[in-house]
Amino acid sequence: MSAPANAYDVVVVGGGNAALCAALSAREHGARVLVLEKAPEEWRGGNGFFTAGGFRFAFSSFEELCALVGDLSDEEKAAMEVEPYTEEMYYDDLMRVTEDCADPDMAMLLVRQSQPTVRWMRERGIRWIPMFGRQAYKVGNRFRFWGGLVLEAVGGGPGLIDMEYQSAAKAGVTVRFQAKAMRLAVDDRGAVTGVVVRTPQGMETIATRAVVLASGGFEANTEMRTRYLGRNWELARVRGTPYNTGDGIRMALDIGALPWGHWSGCHAVQWDLNAPWHGDRKVGDNFQKHSYPLGIIVNLRGERFVDEGADFRNYTYVKYGRTIIEQPGRAAFQIFDQKVVALLREEYRIREVTKAEAMTIRELASKLEIDVDGLVRTVEAFNKAVVVAPFNPAIKDGKGTRGITPPKSNWAQPLDTPPFVGYAVTTGITFTFGGLRITSDGEVVDCEQRTIPGLFAAGELVGGLFYHNYPGGAGLSYHPEFLTTSEEEALAEEIRRLAFGEVRMRGIAARRRAAHFGWRYGYESWKIEPGPPLPEFLAPLRARAAALISLDPDAFAEVLINEYPAGAGIGWHRDAPQFGPVVVGVSLLGACHFRFQRGQGTARQTYAQSVEPRSAYVLGGAARSAWQHAVSPTKTLRYSITFRTVRRQRAAG
């Protein structure tokens, strides 16, 4: 082993996007920087190479977005329809999809630094373009972007990596390939002083003032996947580099770093069933199949097992990618008809794809080796359950199903236009969620909650930001744009004329006021008694609410209208047992931000769901019986209308 040579101030372990950004930043601050990449040069870029190069960041105006692109023509700008994606929206999305488990300080740091980081990257030669092909639908003559994700690097993931390596070379960053970091060198104080490296020439120690670990998670390590993710995960396809085997995490844990985050969780997608075991640099990320909200997903038995239209695919594809590993044969099949084939993403048109096409569902099932009778039954039931409503893939259109389980909440259309086409998929793992705890300055924290001098971390091996613990099947469904703006205004005008009463609980007056119809609930007595009749203006809305769950409208014997002034909310509770198992609610004028929780201590689970103005929700099953819920304080005046059935045997008298 060679003697230490203190030629570098900062050594970065890893050669992907996070590593190169860390190296560039350190170099700009005057440090002598070395990047150690254990892969050969032809495999440079880590997982970043296999991505689309898309970056999520907050922006408050279209002009901010255009400034980051720089060279959009007036015609291109006129053809784009983009809603602002504010810091609040980004933060809410992040906390919602992580079930409120993400470290709030780290999440806020990510959100607030998102646009400055994209701008910083642009200033260092990274060029951005709109994601017309992946994140927009053409409506008329305009491209309507959706889901808050708008820009990607020119050339996608490969282009991003090429631009970053060019920028690093120009800045004077030294890069060594086939240089595997084996362990961290520490002094008597426990401070990191260097890295022990293995190269084709042998072992050496590189002395340095600081080490940045940015070598990814353990997704390419079958032993660690099985140990931490569980059964069958050793059989998952790896979407990206075969070189992310958890080395950086292991080295840090060996010197006392604190394990942090969701170690049994990972980012995964629906991936072609016959893709290679590791990423293919020629095909890149095109083995993924992300247009599933336009069709249905079934298993080998021909049965649906997820709500394909629960949300935009940005917020469900990870969850559903994980689910497939639990299905028979670790396989699933996306089924479409000709009404939507033209809307499928480009990845469906590559040569390396496992697909079948047929004029009948029965023939398609046979070609894909799906249970024929099972798929025929599923498609027939699905087609009958589809609600007649306008189809719009650029918004959550509320065009769902009724009377089947699982439902499809949006974008449901009958599969009735042959030829039918099916794509076979399995689980493809991207990166793992468990990792190291860091401070807001990127310092790695040890098990005693102290920082480890000289050790920093960035990228996928940082824990505490991404979690995946969605309470599937909990009984909550969301129906966006349930009302038109004019319907909302008319209802609000009628509600303003109502006589609201004070809500008192344990002798304390709440900030909200309430009006009850059909039955009245006593918040102090915990009993119900007959109330005034339902106003005529609520009858049509009650019928529409009942239709969401295939219920006779008269069964909604109680209607509660709450008036929430700015700052009012509701604390943790379960609904009174006098009311039936399912409720339907509608939010007017402002968004309702639900929070859910169950369990205590380390077993506590949480989840969040926002119900936007004019939207409806259905709450039943475990969401009411096993989970408590709360409503966050509103920022503006809001009305909620809740329709409930009544267990009359519990009524007063």
XYZ file of C-alpha atoms in Angstrom:
653
model
C 0.000 0.000 0.000
C 1.412 3.350 -0.995
C 2.115 6.145 1.446
C -0.550 8.842 1.821
C -0.260 11.770 -0.541
C -2.285 14.839 0.442
C -2.800 16.072 -3.103
C -6.523 16.787 -2.761
C -8.683 18.857 -0.438
C -11.896 16.993 -1.306
C -12.395 13.428 -2.522
C -15.811 12.603 -3.968
C -16.763 8.911 -4.023
C -19.059 8.245 -6.980
C -19.389 9.488 -10.539
C -23.055 10.318 -11.112
C -25.084 13.514 -11.031
C -24.856 14.163 -7.267
C -21.125 13.407 -7.227
C -20.315 15.723 -10.119
C -22.405 18.577 -8.713
C -20.608 18.195 -5.371
C -17.241 18.138 -7.137
C -18.036 21.252 -9.185
C -19.217 23.143 -6.112
C -16.092 22.232 -4.135
C -13.843 23.201 -7.041
C -15.531 26.593 -7.347
C -14.730 27.205 -3.693
C -11.047 26.701 -4.377
C -10.638 23.059 -3.390
C -8.439 20.559 -5.200
C -10.982 17.858 -6.063
C -10.680 14.183 -6.980
C -13.635 12.070 -8.130
C -13.322 8.307 -7.563
C -15.571 6.152 -9.773
C -15.275 2.388 -9.413
C -16.916 1.761 -12.800
C -14.907 1.829 -16.030
C -15.175 5.030 -18.049
C -17.667 3.540 -20.504
C -20.052 3.079 -17.546
C -19.602 6.586 -16.156
C -22.587 8.518 -14.859
C -24.130 6.164 -12.319
C -27.910 6.062 -12.354
C -28.072 9.571 -13.803
C -27.209 8.142 -17.220
C -30.344 5.969 -17.168
C -32.806 8.744 -16.307
C -34.760 11.091 -18.545
C -32.747 13.962 -17.105
C -35.912 15.555 -15.716
C -35.657 17.887 -12.719
C -38.508 18.814 -10.408
C -38.246 22.335 -9.021
C -40.522 25.093 -7.764
C -41.422 28.066 -9.946
C -44.042 30.751 -9.507
C -44.455 31.916 -13.101
C -44.031 30.852 -16.703
C -41.444 33.611 -17.089
C -39.228 31.994 -14.428
C -39.411 28.751 -16.363
C -38.533 30.382 -19.678
C -35.506 32.094 -18.139
C -34.047 28.683 -17.284
C -34.425 27.455 -20.857
C -33.186 30.664 -22.412
C -33.768 30.050 -26.109
C -37.482 29.343 -26.474
C -39.032 31.008 -29.506
C -42.192 33.088 -29.230
C -44.046 30.324 -31.093
C -42.859 27.680 -28.632
C -43.837 29.823 -25.664
C -47.291 30.427 -27.140
C -47.761 26.674 -27.592
C -47.035 25.872 -23.929
C -49.669 25.804 -21.198
C -47.951 25.557 -17.808
C -49.421 26.193 -14.376
C -47.090 27.517 -11.642
C -45.584 24.899 -9.356
C -44.968 26.779 -6.125
C -42.754 25.842 -3.206
C -45.870 25.062 -1.199
C -47.136 22.708 -3.922
C -43.771 20.951 -4.167
C -43.545 20.541 -0.394
C -47.126 19.269 -0.159
C -46.498 16.769 -2.968
C -43.328 15.516 -1.302
C -44.965 15.086 2.092
C -48.060 13.505 0.557
C -46.263 10.814 -1.414
C -43.935 10.052 1.512
C -46.894 9.769 3.896
C -45.636 12.714 5.947
C -42.544 10.695 6.894
C -39.958 12.818 5.091
C -37.778 14.923 7.362
C -39.580 18.293 7.149
C -36.418 20.380 7.432
C -34.644 18.400 4.733
C -37.751 18.463 2.553
C -38.041 22.235 2.877
C -34.346 22.636 2.082
C -34.793 20.532 -1.051
C -37.815 22.570 -2.113
C -36.312 25.998 -1.486
C -33.031 25.143 -3.168
C -34.633 23.385 -6.134
C -34.857 26.319 -8.548
C -31.552 27.923 -7.443
C -29.879 24.551 -8.066
C -31.314 24.224 -11.579
C -30.221 27.803 -12.270
C -26.747 27.042 -10.872
C -26.485 24.017 -13.152
C -27.499 26.094 -16.166
C -24.768 28.602 -15.386
C -22.303 25.702 -15.507
C -23.280 24.509 -18.942
C -26.289 22.270 -18.313
C -28.923 23.104 -20.919
C -32.622 22.572 -20.285
C -35.572 22.010 -22.622
C -39.324 21.460 -22.023
C -40.463 17.840 -21.660
C -42.950 17.956 -24.521
C -42.859 14.206 -25.090
C -43.075 12.979 -21.496
C -44.934 15.567 -19.440
C -47.391 17.228 -21.827
C -50.484 16.346 -23.806
C -51.394 18.247 -26.934
C -54.822 19.817 -26.520
C -55.784 21.702 -29.681
C -52.726 23.657 -30.745
C -51.156 23.832 -27.293
C -49.126 21.496 -25.103
C -50.633 21.232 -21.636
C -47.997 20.278 -19.063
C -49.063 18.353 -15.987
C -47.730 17.097 -12.670
C -45.329 19.956 -11.888
C -42.449 18.449 -13.888
C -41.584 20.543 -16.952
C -37.865 20.605 -17.843
C -35.281 17.976 -18.734
C -31.622 18.149 -19.652
C -30.840 18.278 -23.364
C -30.135 14.697 -24.380
C -31.890 13.248 -21.328
C -29.810 11.390 -18.754
C -26.869 10.671 -21.101
C -26.825 14.321 -22.169
C -26.895 15.480 -18.551
C -23.913 13.298 -17.643
C -21.920 14.370 -20.711
C -22.483 18.058 -19.934
C -21.516 17.580 -16.286
C -18.288 15.752 -17.132
C -17.408 18.463 -19.644
C -18.033 21.122 -17.010
C -15.953 19.208 -14.444
C -13.033 18.849 -16.846
C -13.174 22.539 -17.711
C -13.158 23.433 -14.000
C -10.098 21.292 -13.317
C -11.721 18.400 -11.434
C -9.651 15.191 -11.577
C -11.571 11.965 -12.284
C -10.226 8.437 -11.822
C -12.174 5.447 -13.141
C -11.911 1.843 -11.921
C -10.989 3.277 -8.526
C -13.088 1.590 -5.837
C -13.233 3.190 -2.393
C -12.810 0.346 0.096
C -12.847 2.086 3.459
C -12.473 5.459 5.142
C -9.308 6.407 6.989
C -9.871 8.114 10.346
C -7.606 9.669 12.968
C -7.664 9.262 16.749
C -10.469 11.840 17.034
C -12.673 9.899 14.639
C -12.276 12.486 11.888
C -12.096 11.251 8.287
C -8.626 11.862 6.865
C -8.630 9.862 3.662
C -9.891 6.986 1.547
C -8.382 3.556 0.959
C -8.802 2.808 -2.742
C -8.413 -0.312 -4.876
C -7.402 0.149 -8.523
C -6.123 -2.251 -11.204
C -2.627 -1.261 -10.037
C -3.284 -2.166 -6.399
C -4.266 -0.546 -3.105
C -3.487 3.019 -2.089
C -4.516 5.560 0.505
C -5.521 9.022 -0.646
C -5.279 11.635 2.099
C -7.746 14.500 2.041
C -9.408 17.125 4.193
C -12.947 15.984 3.342
C -14.752 13.053 1.729
C -18.122 13.351 0.004
C -19.948 10.027 -0.347
C -22.152 10.135 -3.449
C -22.007 6.548 -4.674
C -25.709 5.696 -4.718
C -27.743 3.144 -2.813
C -27.568 -0.659 -2.639
C -30.041 -1.473 -5.420
C -27.478 -3.508 -7.424
C -26.533 -5.642 -4.401
C -28.782 -8.720 -4.346
C -27.773 -9.687 -0.803
C -28.574 -6.251 0.630
C -31.827 -6.043 -1.346
C -32.990 -9.332 0.113
C -31.851 -8.395 3.617
C -33.534 -4.995 3.729
C -36.324 -5.042 1.119
C -37.475 -8.619 1.663
C -38.601 -11.673 -0.232
C -38.387 -11.671 -4.044
C -36.339 -8.484 -4.261
C -33.229 -10.435 -5.227
C -35.162 -11.239 -8.432
C -35.948 -7.641 -9.380
C -34.405 -6.143 -12.495
C -31.962 -3.276 -11.860
C -32.872 -0.294 -14.036
C -29.513 1.407 -13.889
C -25.861 0.826 -13.167
C -24.652 -2.526 -11.795
C -22.066 -0.630 -9.731
C -24.362 0.809 -7.021
C -23.782 -1.873 -4.401
C -23.935 0.150 -1.191
C -20.199 0.752 -0.762
C -20.525 4.327 0.472
C -23.216 3.411 2.982
C -21.177 0.462 4.257
C -18.011 2.524 4.693
C -19.856 5.177 6.677
C -21.625 2.649 8.901
C -18.270 1.003 9.599
C -17.049 4.186 11.316
C -20.249 4.759 13.297
C -22.583 6.670 10.967
C -26.276 6.578 11.837
C -28.508 4.479 9.538
C -31.457 6.651 8.552
C -34.606 6.594 6.490
C -36.790 3.883 5.011
C -34.443 0.913 4.737
C -37.185 -1.433 3.551
C -38.282 1.026 0.861
C -37.084 1.741 -2.635
C -37.880 3.533 -5.871
C -39.151 1.058 -8.451
C -41.088 1.169 -11.706
C -42.911 -1.045 -14.162
C -40.101 -2.406 -16.340
C -40.184 -4.620 -19.413
C -40.577 -8.250 -18.373
C -37.678 -9.427 -20.528
C -35.271 -6.543 -19.917
C -31.701 -7.504 -18.928
C -30.827 -7.881 -15.250
C -29.020 -4.526 -15.249
C -29.430 -1.334 -17.238
C -28.745 -1.311 -20.979
C -26.900 1.883 -21.922
C -28.259 1.725 -25.465
C -31.909 1.455 -24.429
C -31.503 3.650 -21.335
C -34.750 4.242 -19.451
C -36.994 3.101 -22.316
C -37.708 -0.262 -20.705
C -39.996 1.643 -18.301
C -43.695 1.722 -19.144
C -45.407 4.790 -17.675
C -48.642 5.217 -19.671
C -50.612 2.784 -17.508
C -53.134 5.472 -16.344
C -54.603 5.282 -19.867
C -55.469 1.572 -19.595
C -55.688 -1.205 -17.026
C -53.058 -3.347 -15.290
C -53.713 -7.048 -14.642
C -51.724 -9.970 -13.255
C -51.317 -13.494 -14.640
C -54.791 -14.357 -13.339
C -56.240 -11.538 -15.432
C -57.186 -9.570 -12.304
C -56.705 -5.862 -11.686
C -54.903 -5.060 -8.423
C -54.345 -1.262 -8.369
C -56.257 1.939 -9.114
C -54.484 2.904 -12.333
C -56.007 6.391 -12.244
C -55.547 7.244 -8.570
C -53.311 10.189 -9.451
C -50.920 11.419 -12.113
C -48.335 8.741 -12.809
C -45.613 10.922 -11.189
C -47.232 10.146 -7.833
C -48.115 6.461 -8.309
C -45.517 4.818 -10.544
C -43.118 4.017 -7.686
C -45.866 2.531 -5.555
C -47.158 0.374 -8.393
C -43.689 -0.675 -9.486
C -43.149 -2.127 -6.015
C -46.527 -3.857 -6.024
C -45.748 -6.023 -9.050
C -42.970 -7.891 -7.218
C -45.735 -9.388 -5.036
C -47.879 -10.593 -7.959
C -47.793 -14.169 -9.335
C -44.637 -14.672 -11.348
C -43.584 -11.094 -10.488
C -45.367 -10.094 -13.696
C -48.124 -7.732 -14.780
C -49.672 -6.627 -18.056
C -50.770 -3.190 -19.221
C -53.781 -3.421 -21.541
C -54.900 -0.661 -23.960
C -57.246 -0.251 -26.889
C -56.873 1.871 -30.017
C -58.535 4.933 -28.460
C -55.353 5.654 -26.494
C -52.537 3.967 -28.420
C -51.538 7.265 -30.035
C -51.181 8.781 -26.533
C -48.708 6.177 -25.284
C -45.216 7.429 -24.528
C -42.332 6.810 -26.940
C -40.953 4.016 -24.766
C -43.822 1.809 -25.967
C -42.538 2.018 -29.543
C -38.995 0.752 -29.086
C -37.901 -2.493 -30.709
C -36.915 -4.100 -27.388
C -40.431 -4.490 -26.000
C -42.509 -7.453 -24.807
C -45.979 -6.944 -26.289
C -48.864 -8.630 -28.056
C -51.724 -7.380 -30.212
C -55.063 -9.024 -30.976
C -58.549 -8.284 -32.255
C -60.221 -9.760 -29.157
C -59.475 -9.717 -25.450
C -59.596 -13.518 -25.397
C -56.962 -13.766 -28.115
C -54.792 -11.128 -26.409
C -54.893 -13.069 -23.138
C -53.806 -16.216 -24.935
C -50.869 -14.469 -26.615
C -49.673 -12.951 -23.331
C -50.233 -16.246 -21.451
C -52.728 -14.612 -19.080
C -55.656 -16.620 -17.684
C -58.104 -16.180 -20.559
C -61.392 -16.391 -18.655
C -59.999 -14.188 -15.897
C -59.045 -11.367 -18.264
C -62.335 -11.581 -20.158
C -64.300 -11.296 -16.886
C -62.148 -8.388 -15.723
C -62.541 -6.398 -18.940
C -66.300 -7.019 -19.119
C -66.780 -5.846 -15.521
C -64.499 -2.857 -16.045
C -66.312 -1.738 -19.195
C -69.689 -1.860 -17.439
C -68.361 0.154 -14.495
C -66.977 3.103 -16.480
C -68.804 6.369 -15.762
C -69.952 8.386 -18.765
C -68.014 11.665 -18.571
C -65.522 13.654 -20.669
C -62.035 12.134 -20.969
C -59.082 14.491 -20.493
C -55.634 12.968 -19.821
C -54.083 16.379 -19.051
C -56.061 16.801 -15.817
C -57.470 14.521 -13.152
C -60.753 14.304 -15.023
C -62.769 12.316 -12.461
C -63.871 9.927 -15.207
C -63.767 6.830 -13.078
C -65.563 3.575 -12.422
C -68.427 2.664 -10.143
C -69.084 -0.578 -8.293
C -65.805 -2.454 -8.859
C -62.761 -3.076 -6.672
C -60.220 -1.683 -7.067
C -61.805 1.384 -8.656
C -60.221 3.479 -11.358
C -60.570 7.086 -10.215
C -59.611 8.970 -13.386
C -59.167 8.407 -17.120
C -61.377 5.307 -17.226
C -62.575 4.376 -20.717
C -64.127 1.103 -21.885
C -61.721 -1.260 -23.619
C -63.869 -1.662 -26.712
C -61.871 -0.523 -29.743
C -59.668 -3.245 -31.287
C -57.005 -4.152 -31.996
C -56.121 -4.457 -28.332
C -52.498 -4.299 -27.224
C -50.784 -5.564 -24.082
C -47.330 -4.978 -22.628
C -45.676 -7.389 -20.174
C -43.871 -5.757 -17.247
C -42.128 -6.634 -14.013
C -40.487 -4.654 -11.210
C -37.424 -2.594 -12.056
C -35.603 -1.120 -9.049
C -34.062 2.344 -9.389
C -32.590 3.183 -5.996
C -33.054 2.395 -2.327
C -34.437 4.795 0.300
C -32.371 3.797 3.329
C -29.070 5.532 3.886
C -27.179 8.013 6.029
C -28.409 10.903 8.104
C -26.969 14.297 7.206
C -27.291 17.864 8.431
C -28.512 20.759 6.286
C -24.840 21.288 5.367
C -24.458 17.713 4.148
C -22.411 16.523 7.154
C -22.856 12.849 8.024
C -24.252 12.240 11.530
C -23.124 9.409 13.810
C -25.189 7.236 16.147
C -24.700 9.732 18.963
C -26.235 12.496 16.810
C -22.867 14.200 16.327
C -21.345 15.094 12.987
C -18.395 13.038 11.761
C -15.619 15.537 10.986
C -14.568 15.491 7.359
C -17.422 13.290 6.095
C -20.258 14.485 3.865
C -22.905 12.744 1.749
C -25.119 13.570 -1.217
C -27.589 11.910 -3.553
C -29.312 8.551 -3.288
C -27.377 7.281 -0.257
C -28.870 10.031 1.924
C -31.730 8.674 4.036
C -34.738 10.445 5.501
C -36.130 12.157 2.423
C -37.968 9.474 0.453
C -40.393 6.975 1.986
C -42.973 4.631 0.538
C -45.565 3.491 3.009
C -48.880 4.330 1.395
C -51.868 2.760 3.205
C -53.171 0.894 0.176
C -56.820 -0.069 0.283
C -57.416 2.146 3.300
C -60.778 3.334 1.980
C -59.986 6.849 0.778
C -60.692 7.894 -2.807
C -60.426 11.313 -4.398
C -62.644 12.759 -7.141
C -61.177 16.026 -8.502
C -63.272 18.702 -10.220
C -66.495 17.115 -8.991
C -68.205 20.485 -9.468
C -67.851 23.243 -12.021
C -66.878 26.739 -10.917
C -70.405 28.003 -11.519
C -71.879 25.147 -9.468
C -69.463 25.936 -6.654
C -70.429 29.619 -6.695
C -74.155 28.810 -6.657
C -73.777 26.434 -3.711
C -71.640 28.914 -1.784
C -74.262 31.620 -2.295
C -76.979 29.362 -0.855
C -74.768 28.302 2.051
C -74.073 31.915 3.032
C -77.797 32.276 3.801
C -77.820 29.388 6.276
C -78.019 29.842 10.039
C -74.812 28.299 11.362
C -74.563 27.188 14.964
C -71.670 27.226 17.391
C -69.638 24.032 17.790
C -68.666 23.420 21.427
C -66.533 20.501 22.573
C -65.644 19.975 26.243
C -67.029 23.429 26.938
C -64.756 25.177 24.436
C -66.076 26.910 21.326
C -64.399 25.776 18.110
C -63.442 28.252 15.398
C -65.638 26.522 12.837
C -69.436 26.714 12.740
C -71.842 24.003 11.616
C -75.288 23.489 10.097
C -76.965 20.039 10.350
C -79.817 18.668 8.262
C -81.798 15.452 8.656
C -80.076 14.668 11.932
C -78.151 16.826 14.380
C -75.087 15.622 16.281
C -74.431 16.894 19.812
C -70.681 17.439 20.167
C -71.049 17.639 23.967
C -73.641 14.865 24.451
C -72.241 12.569 21.720
C -75.804 11.788 20.674
C -77.853 12.481 17.558
C -81.393 13.794 17.333
C -83.717 14.746 14.472
C -82.764 17.966 12.708
C -84.288 20.301 10.101
C -85.095 18.854 6.674
C -82.634 18.900 3.810
C -82.749 22.203 1.864
C -83.882 21.804 -1.735
C -80.645 23.209 -3.125
C -78.701 20.267 -1.650
C -80.843 17.504 -3.179
C -79.082 17.358 -6.593
C -75.660 17.341 -4.950
C -76.730 14.578 -2.565
C -77.806 12.453 -5.539
C -74.450 12.947 -7.261
C -72.573 12.146 -4.052
C -74.593 8.956 -3.589
C -73.818 7.927 -7.159
C -70.101 7.859 -6.322
C -70.695 4.815 -4.114
C -73.809 3.404 -5.858
C -76.067 4.374 -2.938
C -79.715 5.410 -2.798
C -79.612 9.207 -2.194
C -82.176 8.904 0.612
C -79.690 6.743 2.518
C -77.681 9.903 3.147
C -79.986 10.839 6.001
C -77.642 13.429 7.519
C -75.885 16.351 5.854
C -73.317 18.430 7.729
C -72.077 21.773 6.426
C -69.036 23.236 8.163
C -67.931 26.841 7.788
C -64.170 27.197 8.248
C -62.889 30.772 8.575
C -59.206 31.351 7.884
C -57.132 29.499 10.481
C -59.817 26.966 11.427
C -59.315 23.203 11.256
C -60.162 20.007 13.150
C -57.864 18.007 15.413
C -57.303 14.266 15.453
C -60.520 12.228 15.728
C -62.612 9.376 14.386
C -66.160 10.010 13.232
C -68.927 9.319 15.740
C -70.128 5.668 15.736
C -73.729 6.822 15.226
C -72.907 7.387 11.563
C -72.524 4.710 8.907
C -69.308 3.249 7.464
C -68.923 5.518 4.410
C -69.124 9.294 3.984
C -68.849 11.505 0.913
C -67.576 15.055 1.247
C -67.220 18.073 -1.029
C -64.916 21.067 -0.462
C -65.923 24.573 -1.590
C -63.874 27.790 -2.016
C -60.694 26.345 -0.501
C -58.696 23.126 -0.297
C -59.221 20.593 2.483
C -55.891 19.170 3.686
C -56.540 15.828 5.377
C -53.990 14.154 7.626
C -54.329 10.511 8.702
C -52.566 8.548 11.435
C -52.673 5.182 13.134
C -50.405 3.407 15.593
C -48.065 4.926 18.142
C -44.349 5.408 18.633
C -42.167 3.643 16.090
C -45.267 1.895 14.692
C -47.015 5.186 13.909
C -48.091 5.583 10.298
C -49.214 8.824 8.694
C -50.648 9.896 5.367
C -51.847 13.152 3.837
C -54.406 13.899 1.118
C -55.470 17.273 -0.232
C -58.993 17.776 -1.569
C -58.938 20.751 -3.879
C -61.870 23.202 -4.215
C -64.838 21.730 -6.130
C -63.523 18.202 -5.520
C -65.084 15.297 -3.638
C -63.751 12.463 -1.505
C -65.096 9.125 -0.293
C -64.021 8.021 3.178
C -64.757 4.495 4.340
C -63.289 1.206 5.455
C -60.068 1.357 7.454
C -59.677 5.060 6.703
C -62.563 5.637 9.136
C -62.309 2.641 11.462
C -58.549 2.154 11.901
C -57.149 5.586 11.067
C -57.726 8.887 12.824
C -57.945 11.957 10.663
C -57.502 15.685 11.100
C -58.064 18.743 8.913
C -55.254 21.292 8.735
C -56.133 24.967 9.324
C -57.440 26.612 6.171
C -55.827 29.714 4.713
C -59.085 31.196 3.410
C -62.800 30.822 4.067
C -63.881 27.289 3.160
C -67.143 25.349 3.249
C -67.345 21.572 3.490
C -70.448 19.505 2.781
C -70.472 15.992 4.263
C -73.099 13.355 3.443
C -73.506 10.563 6.018
C -75.704 7.574 6.632
C -77.116 7.074 10.132
C -77.310 4.008 12.353
C -80.742 4.977 13.598
C -80.811 2.488 16.432
C -78.262 4.737 18.135
C -80.355 7.876 17.799
C -81.497 9.658 20.929
C -84.803 8.444 22.308
